[in-house]
Coordinates of C-alpha atoms in Angstrom, one line a residue:
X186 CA 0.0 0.0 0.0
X187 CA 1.7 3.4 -0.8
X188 CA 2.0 6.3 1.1
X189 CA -0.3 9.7 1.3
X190 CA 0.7 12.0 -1.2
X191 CA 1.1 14.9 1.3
X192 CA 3.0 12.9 4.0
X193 CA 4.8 11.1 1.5
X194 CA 6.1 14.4 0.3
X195 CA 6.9 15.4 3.7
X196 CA 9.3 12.4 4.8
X197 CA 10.8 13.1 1.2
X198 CA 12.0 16.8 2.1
X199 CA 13.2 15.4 5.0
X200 CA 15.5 13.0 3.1
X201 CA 16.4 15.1 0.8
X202 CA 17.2 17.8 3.0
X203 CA 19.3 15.7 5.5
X204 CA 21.1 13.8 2.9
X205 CA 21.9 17.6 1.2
X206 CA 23.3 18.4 4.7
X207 CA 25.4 15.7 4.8
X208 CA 27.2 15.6 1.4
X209 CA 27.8 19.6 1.4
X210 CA 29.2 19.0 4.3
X211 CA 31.7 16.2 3.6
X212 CA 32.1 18.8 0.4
X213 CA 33.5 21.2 2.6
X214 CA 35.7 19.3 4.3
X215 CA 37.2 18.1 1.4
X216 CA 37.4 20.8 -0.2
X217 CA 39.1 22.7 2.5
X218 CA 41.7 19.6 3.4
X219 CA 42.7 19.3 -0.3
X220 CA 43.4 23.2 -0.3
X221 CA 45.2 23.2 2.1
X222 CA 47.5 20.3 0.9
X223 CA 47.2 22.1 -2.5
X224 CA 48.9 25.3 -1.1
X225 CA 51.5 22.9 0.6
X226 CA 52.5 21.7 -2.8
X227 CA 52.6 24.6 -3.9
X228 CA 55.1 26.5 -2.0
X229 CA 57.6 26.0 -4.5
X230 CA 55.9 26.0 -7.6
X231 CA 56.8 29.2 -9.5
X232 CA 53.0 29.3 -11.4
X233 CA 50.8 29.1 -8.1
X234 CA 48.8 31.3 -6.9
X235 CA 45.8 31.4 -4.3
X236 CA 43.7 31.7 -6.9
X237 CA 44.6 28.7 -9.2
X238 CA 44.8 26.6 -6.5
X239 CA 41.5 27.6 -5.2
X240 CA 40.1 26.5 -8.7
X241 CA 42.4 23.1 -9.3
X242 CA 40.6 22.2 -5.7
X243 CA 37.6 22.8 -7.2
X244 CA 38.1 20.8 -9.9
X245 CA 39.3 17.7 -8.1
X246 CA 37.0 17.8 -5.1
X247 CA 33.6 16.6 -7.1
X248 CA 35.0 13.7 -8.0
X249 CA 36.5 13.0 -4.3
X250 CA 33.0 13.6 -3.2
X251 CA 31.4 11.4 -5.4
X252 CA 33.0 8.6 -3.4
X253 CA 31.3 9.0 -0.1
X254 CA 28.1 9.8 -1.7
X255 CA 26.4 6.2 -0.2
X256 CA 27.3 7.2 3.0
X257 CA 25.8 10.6 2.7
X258 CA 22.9 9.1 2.1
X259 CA 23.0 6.5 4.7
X260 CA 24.3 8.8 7.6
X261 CA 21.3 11.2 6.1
X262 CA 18.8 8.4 6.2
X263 CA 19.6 7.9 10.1
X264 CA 19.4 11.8 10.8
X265 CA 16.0 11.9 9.0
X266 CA 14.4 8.7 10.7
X267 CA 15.8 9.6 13.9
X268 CA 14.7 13.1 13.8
X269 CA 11.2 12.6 12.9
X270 CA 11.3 9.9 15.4
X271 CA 12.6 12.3 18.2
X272 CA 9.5 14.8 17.3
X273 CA 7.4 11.9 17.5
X274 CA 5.9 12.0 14.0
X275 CA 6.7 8.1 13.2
X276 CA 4.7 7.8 16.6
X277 CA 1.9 9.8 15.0
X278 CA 2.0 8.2 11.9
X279 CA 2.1 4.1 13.0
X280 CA -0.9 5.3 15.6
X281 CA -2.8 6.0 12.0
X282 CA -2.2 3.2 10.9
X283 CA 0.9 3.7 8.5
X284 CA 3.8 0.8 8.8
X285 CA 7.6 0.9 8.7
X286 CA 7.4 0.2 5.1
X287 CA 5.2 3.0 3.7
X288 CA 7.2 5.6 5.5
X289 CA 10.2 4.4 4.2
X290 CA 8.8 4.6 0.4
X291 CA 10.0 8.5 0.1
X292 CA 13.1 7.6 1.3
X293 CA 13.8 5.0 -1.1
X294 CA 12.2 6.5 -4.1
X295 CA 14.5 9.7 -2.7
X296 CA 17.5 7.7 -2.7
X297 CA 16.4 5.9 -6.3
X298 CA 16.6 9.2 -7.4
X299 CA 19.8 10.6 -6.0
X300 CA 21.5 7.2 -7.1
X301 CA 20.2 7.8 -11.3
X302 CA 21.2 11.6 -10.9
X303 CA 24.7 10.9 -9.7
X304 CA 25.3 8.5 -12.6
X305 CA 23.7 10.4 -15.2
X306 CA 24.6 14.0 -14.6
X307 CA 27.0 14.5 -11.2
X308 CA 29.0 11.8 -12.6
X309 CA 29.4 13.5 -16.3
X310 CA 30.4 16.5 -14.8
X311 CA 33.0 15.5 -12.0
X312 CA 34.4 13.3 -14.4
X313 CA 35.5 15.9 -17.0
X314 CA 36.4 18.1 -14.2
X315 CA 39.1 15.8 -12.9
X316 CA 40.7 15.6 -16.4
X317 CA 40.6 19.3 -16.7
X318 CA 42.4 19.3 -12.8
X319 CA 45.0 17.1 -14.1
X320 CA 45.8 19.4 -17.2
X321 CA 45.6 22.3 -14.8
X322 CA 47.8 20.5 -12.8
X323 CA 50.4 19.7 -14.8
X324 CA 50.7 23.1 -15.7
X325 CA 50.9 24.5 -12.6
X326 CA 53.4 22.3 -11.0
X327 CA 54.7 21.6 -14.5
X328 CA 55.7 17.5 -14.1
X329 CA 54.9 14.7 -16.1
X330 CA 51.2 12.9 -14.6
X331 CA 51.3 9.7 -14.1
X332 CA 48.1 7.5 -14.9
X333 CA 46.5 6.8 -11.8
X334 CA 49.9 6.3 -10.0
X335 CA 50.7 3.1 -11.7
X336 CA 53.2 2.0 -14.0
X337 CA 52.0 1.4 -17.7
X338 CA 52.1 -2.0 -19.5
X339 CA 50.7 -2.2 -22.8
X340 CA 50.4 -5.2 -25.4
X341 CA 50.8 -4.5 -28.6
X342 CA 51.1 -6.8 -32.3
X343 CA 52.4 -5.4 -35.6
X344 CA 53.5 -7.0 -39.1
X345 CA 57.2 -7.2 -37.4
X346 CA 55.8 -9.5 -34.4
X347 CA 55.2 -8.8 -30.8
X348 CA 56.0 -5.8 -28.5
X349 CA 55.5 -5.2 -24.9
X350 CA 56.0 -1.7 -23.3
X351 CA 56.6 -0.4 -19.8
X352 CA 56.5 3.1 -18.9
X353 CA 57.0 4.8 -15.7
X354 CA 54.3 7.5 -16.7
X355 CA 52.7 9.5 -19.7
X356 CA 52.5 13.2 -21.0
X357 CA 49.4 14.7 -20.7
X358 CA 47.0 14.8 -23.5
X359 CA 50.0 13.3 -25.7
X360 CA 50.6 9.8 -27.0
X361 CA 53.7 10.0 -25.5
X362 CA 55.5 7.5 -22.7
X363 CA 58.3 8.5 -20.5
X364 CA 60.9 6.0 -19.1
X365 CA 60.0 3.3 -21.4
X366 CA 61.5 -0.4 -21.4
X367 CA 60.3 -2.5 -24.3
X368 CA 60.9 -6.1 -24.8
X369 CA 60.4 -7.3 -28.7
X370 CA 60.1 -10.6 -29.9
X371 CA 59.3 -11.9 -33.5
X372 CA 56.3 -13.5 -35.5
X373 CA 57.0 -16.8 -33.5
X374 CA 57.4 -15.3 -30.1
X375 CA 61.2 -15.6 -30.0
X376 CA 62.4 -12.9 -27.6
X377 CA 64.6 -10.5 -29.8
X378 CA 65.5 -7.1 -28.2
X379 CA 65.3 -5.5 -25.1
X380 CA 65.2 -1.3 -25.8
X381 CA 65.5 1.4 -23.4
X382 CA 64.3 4.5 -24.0
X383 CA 63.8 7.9 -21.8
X384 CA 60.5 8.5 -24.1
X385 CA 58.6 7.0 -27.0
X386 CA 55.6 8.9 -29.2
X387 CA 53.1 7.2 -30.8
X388 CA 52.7 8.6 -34.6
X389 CA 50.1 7.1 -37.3
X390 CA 52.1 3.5 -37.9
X391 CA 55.1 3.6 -35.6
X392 CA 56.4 4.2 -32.8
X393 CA 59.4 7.1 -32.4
X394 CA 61.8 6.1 -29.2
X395 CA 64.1 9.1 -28.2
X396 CA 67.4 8.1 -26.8
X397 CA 67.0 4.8 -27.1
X398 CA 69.7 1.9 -26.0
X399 CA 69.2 -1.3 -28.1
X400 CA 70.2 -4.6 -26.0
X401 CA 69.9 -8.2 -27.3
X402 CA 71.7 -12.0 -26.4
X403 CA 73.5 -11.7 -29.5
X404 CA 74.9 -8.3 -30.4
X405 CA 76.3 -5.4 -28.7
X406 CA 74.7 -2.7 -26.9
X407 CA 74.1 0.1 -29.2
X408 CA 72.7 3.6 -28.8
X409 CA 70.4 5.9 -31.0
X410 CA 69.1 9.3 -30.7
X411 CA 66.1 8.3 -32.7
X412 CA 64.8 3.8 -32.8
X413 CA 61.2 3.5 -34.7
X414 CA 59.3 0.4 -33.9
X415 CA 56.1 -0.4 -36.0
X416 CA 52.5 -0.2 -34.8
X417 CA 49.2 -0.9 -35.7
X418 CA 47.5 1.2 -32.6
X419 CA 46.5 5.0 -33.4
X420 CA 47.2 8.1 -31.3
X421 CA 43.7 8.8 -30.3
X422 CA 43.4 5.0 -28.9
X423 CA 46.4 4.8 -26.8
X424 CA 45.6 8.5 -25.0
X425 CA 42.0 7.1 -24.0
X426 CA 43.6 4.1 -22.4
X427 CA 45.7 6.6 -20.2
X428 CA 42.5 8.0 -19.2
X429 CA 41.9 6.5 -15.4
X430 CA 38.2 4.9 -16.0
X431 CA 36.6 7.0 -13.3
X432 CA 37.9 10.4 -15.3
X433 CA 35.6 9.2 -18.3
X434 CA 32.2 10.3 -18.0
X435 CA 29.8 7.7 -17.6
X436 CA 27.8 8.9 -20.8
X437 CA 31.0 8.0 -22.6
X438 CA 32.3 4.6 -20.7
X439 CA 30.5 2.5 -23.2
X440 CA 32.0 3.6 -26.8
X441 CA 35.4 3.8 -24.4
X442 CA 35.3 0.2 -23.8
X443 CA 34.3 -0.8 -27.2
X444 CA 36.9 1.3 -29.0
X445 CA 40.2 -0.3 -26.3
X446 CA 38.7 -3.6 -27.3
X447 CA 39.1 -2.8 -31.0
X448 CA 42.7 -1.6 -30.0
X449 CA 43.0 -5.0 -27.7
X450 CA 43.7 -3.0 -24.8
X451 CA 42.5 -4.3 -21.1
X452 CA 39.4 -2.6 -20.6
X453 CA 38.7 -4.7 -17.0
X454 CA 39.0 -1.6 -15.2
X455 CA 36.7 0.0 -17.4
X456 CA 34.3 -2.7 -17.5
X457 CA 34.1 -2.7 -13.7
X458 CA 33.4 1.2 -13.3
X459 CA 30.5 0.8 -15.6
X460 CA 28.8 -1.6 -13.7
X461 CA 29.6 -0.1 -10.1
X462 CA 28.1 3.2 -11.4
X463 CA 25.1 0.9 -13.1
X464 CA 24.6 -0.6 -9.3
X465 CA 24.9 3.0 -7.7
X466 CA 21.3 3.5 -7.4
X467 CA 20.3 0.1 -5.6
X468 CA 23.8 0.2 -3.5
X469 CA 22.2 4.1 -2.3
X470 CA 18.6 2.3 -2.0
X471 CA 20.5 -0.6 0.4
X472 CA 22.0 2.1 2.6
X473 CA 18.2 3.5 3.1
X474 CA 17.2 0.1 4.4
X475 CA 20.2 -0.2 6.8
X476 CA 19.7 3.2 8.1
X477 CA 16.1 2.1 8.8
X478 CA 16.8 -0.7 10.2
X479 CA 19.1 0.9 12.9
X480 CA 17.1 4.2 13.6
X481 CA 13.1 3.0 14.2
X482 CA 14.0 2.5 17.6
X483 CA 11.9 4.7 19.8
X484 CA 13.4 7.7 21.6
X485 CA 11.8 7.1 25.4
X486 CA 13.0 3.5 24.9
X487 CA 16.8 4.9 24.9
X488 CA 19.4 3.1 22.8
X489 CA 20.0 6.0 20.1
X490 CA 24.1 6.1 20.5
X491 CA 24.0 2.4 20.3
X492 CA 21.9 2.6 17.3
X493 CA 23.8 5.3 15.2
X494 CA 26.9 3.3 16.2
X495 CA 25.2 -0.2 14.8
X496 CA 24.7 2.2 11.7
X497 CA 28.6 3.2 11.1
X498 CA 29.4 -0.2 11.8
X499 CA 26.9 -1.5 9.2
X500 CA 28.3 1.5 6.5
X501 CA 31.9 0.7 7.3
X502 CA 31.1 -3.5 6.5
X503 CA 29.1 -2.5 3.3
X504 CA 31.9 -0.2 2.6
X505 CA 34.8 -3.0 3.1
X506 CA 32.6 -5.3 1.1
X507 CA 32.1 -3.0 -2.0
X508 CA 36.0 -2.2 -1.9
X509 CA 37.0 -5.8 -1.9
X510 CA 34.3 -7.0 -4.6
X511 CA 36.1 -4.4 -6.8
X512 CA 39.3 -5.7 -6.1
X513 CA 38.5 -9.0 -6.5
X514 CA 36.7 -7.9 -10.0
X515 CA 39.6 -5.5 -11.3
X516 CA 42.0 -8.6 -10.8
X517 CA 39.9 -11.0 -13.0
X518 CA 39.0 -13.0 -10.0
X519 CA 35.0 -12.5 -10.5
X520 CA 33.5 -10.7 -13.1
X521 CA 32.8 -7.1 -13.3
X522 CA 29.0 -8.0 -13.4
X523 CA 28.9 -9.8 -9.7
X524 CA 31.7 -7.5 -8.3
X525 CA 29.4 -4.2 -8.8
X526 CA 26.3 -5.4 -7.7
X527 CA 26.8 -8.6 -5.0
X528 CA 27.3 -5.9 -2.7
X529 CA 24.5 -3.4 -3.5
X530 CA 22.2 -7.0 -3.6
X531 CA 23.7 -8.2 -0.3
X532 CA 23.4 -5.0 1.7
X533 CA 19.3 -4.6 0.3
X534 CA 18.8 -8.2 1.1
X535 CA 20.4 -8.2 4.6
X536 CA 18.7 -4.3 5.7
X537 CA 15.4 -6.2 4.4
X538 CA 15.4 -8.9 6.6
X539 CA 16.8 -6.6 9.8
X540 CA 14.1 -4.7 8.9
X541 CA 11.7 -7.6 8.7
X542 CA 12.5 -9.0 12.3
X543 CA 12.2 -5.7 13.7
X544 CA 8.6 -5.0 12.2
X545 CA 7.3 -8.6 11.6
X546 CA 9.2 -10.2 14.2

């Protein structure tokens, strides 16, 4: 049975106003922590200013943010149930008659809501932020940026054989590698050099390595200013894979993946971003559940530090969960599929049934 349309929109403000509360909050403190570190950084850096800095913080905090957003609207959910349950409005509203259930239909269908906005429009917009913060940051502290602050392996196969490349970082915006080690081997897989380079560019067919040092089993060491190796990957493919998945808009995640996969570039990563934004909204819907099920408790019946404690404790496992699943899932171990949304399942199954005991007994 649903809810009254004019209390339904009532516990819906409430939702939506505590949950508000809570992320602008967190926004803050990020915000303010990250400038701060920011103008740290920055006491040497001859193109900072208070200004810049100010607006490369605004840049990267959205896309901080975005990461605590399910527990913005769990810790929300617990302020909004436990305030209406201090006033005694959920005391008002069983005595007419209205179960645990219908009150909590606002707060789902508020946090259904929150969960498809995220993905479809705060998502868009803090993920091209963070690539405009990483231009903005290389500029101002004028280094090379390194893709998600891990070294680069790529795969690649041309009409001279096989190639593989490892990089210690990559240009911004460029097709370009820096402190590159490549290992080449022939059309039968026969290892055949070993080339060191300080930097390779990636140009329509080939591959230009400057200051390269050839070494194989069979020949002496020899050194080039200039070493080409053929390719068939293009420019514009290899700078998307340098891209870190959750600085591509979700909007543009799909044709990402399909274009790597042309290229035969890993798109695991990838893969496993799209699905844990796809599960965002029922992971936001589970954390409604386990607020509720930690915050029906009655005021004169005492219990309330206990029960917001229950409710970090019940965040922080869902939270541990989530991160592991997508550890598991980024190292092949499960598939994307079940590591995005066995926790988001899990948690909505498990705040059911808490729920279920409590009401139904």
């Amino acid at each position: 049975m649903l809810i009254g349309r004019t209390l339904g929109l009532y516990f819906a403000r409430q939702f939506i106003k505590t949950i508000f509360i809570v992320f602008a909050t967190v926004f803050a403190l990020v915000y303010t922590i990250d400038f701060v570190e920011l103008m740290r950084r920055a006491g040497d850096a001859e193109h900072a200013t208070p200004g810049l800095i100010a607006r490369l913080t605004l840049f990267r905090t959205p896309a901080i943010a975005e990461q605590v957003m399910p527990f913005a609207v769990l810790f929300g959910s617990m302020a909004a149930l436990l305030q209406l349950s201090r006033k005694l409005e959920l005391v008002v509203a069983r005595a007419a008659g209205i179960s645990a259930w219908q009150f909590l239909q606002p707060g789902l269908l508020v946090a259904l809501l929150i969960g498809v906005g995220s993905v479809t429009v705060y998502n868009p917009v803090s993920a091209s932020l963070k690539q405009r913060a990483a231009n903005l940051e290389t500029r101002i502290f004028s280094r090379t940026t390194q893709t998600s602050g891990k070294i680069i392996w790529l795969r690649q196969k041309s009409q001279d054989g096989h190639a593989i490349f490892r990089a210690d970082g990559s240009r911004t915006d460029t097709a370009t590698l820096v402190g590159v080690t490549v290992y080449t081997f022939d059309l039968d897989g026969r290892f055949t050099h070993r080339i060191e380079a300080k930097e390779a560019t990636l140009h329509e067919g080939f591959w230009e390595l400057k200051g390269a040092r050839v070494l194989s089993a069979t020949e002496e060491p020899e050194n080039h200013d200039r070493y080409l190796i053929a390719s068939l990957l293009q420019p514009s493919q290899l700078k998307q894979s340098f891209i870190a998945p959750d600085s591509v808009p979700f909007w543009d995640l799909r044709q990402t993946i399909d274009r790597m996969e042309r290229a035969a570039i890993n798109t695991t990563a990838y893969r496993l971003h799209y699905d844990i934004l796809l599960a965002r909204p029922l992971l936001f819907i589970a954390m409604v559940f386990v607020a509720a099920s930690v915050s029906l408790r009655f005021f004169r019946f005492g219990g309330v530090a206990m029960m917001v404690l229950g409710g970090v404790a019940a965040g922080f496992m869902l939270y541990v969960a989530t991160e592991l699943m997508a550890e598991l899932g980024a190292s092949g171990i499960i598939s994307s599929a079940v590591a995005a949304w066995l926790p988001a399942v899990v948690g909505s199954l498990l705040g059911t049934l808490a729920l279920l005991y409590q009401e139904d007994g």
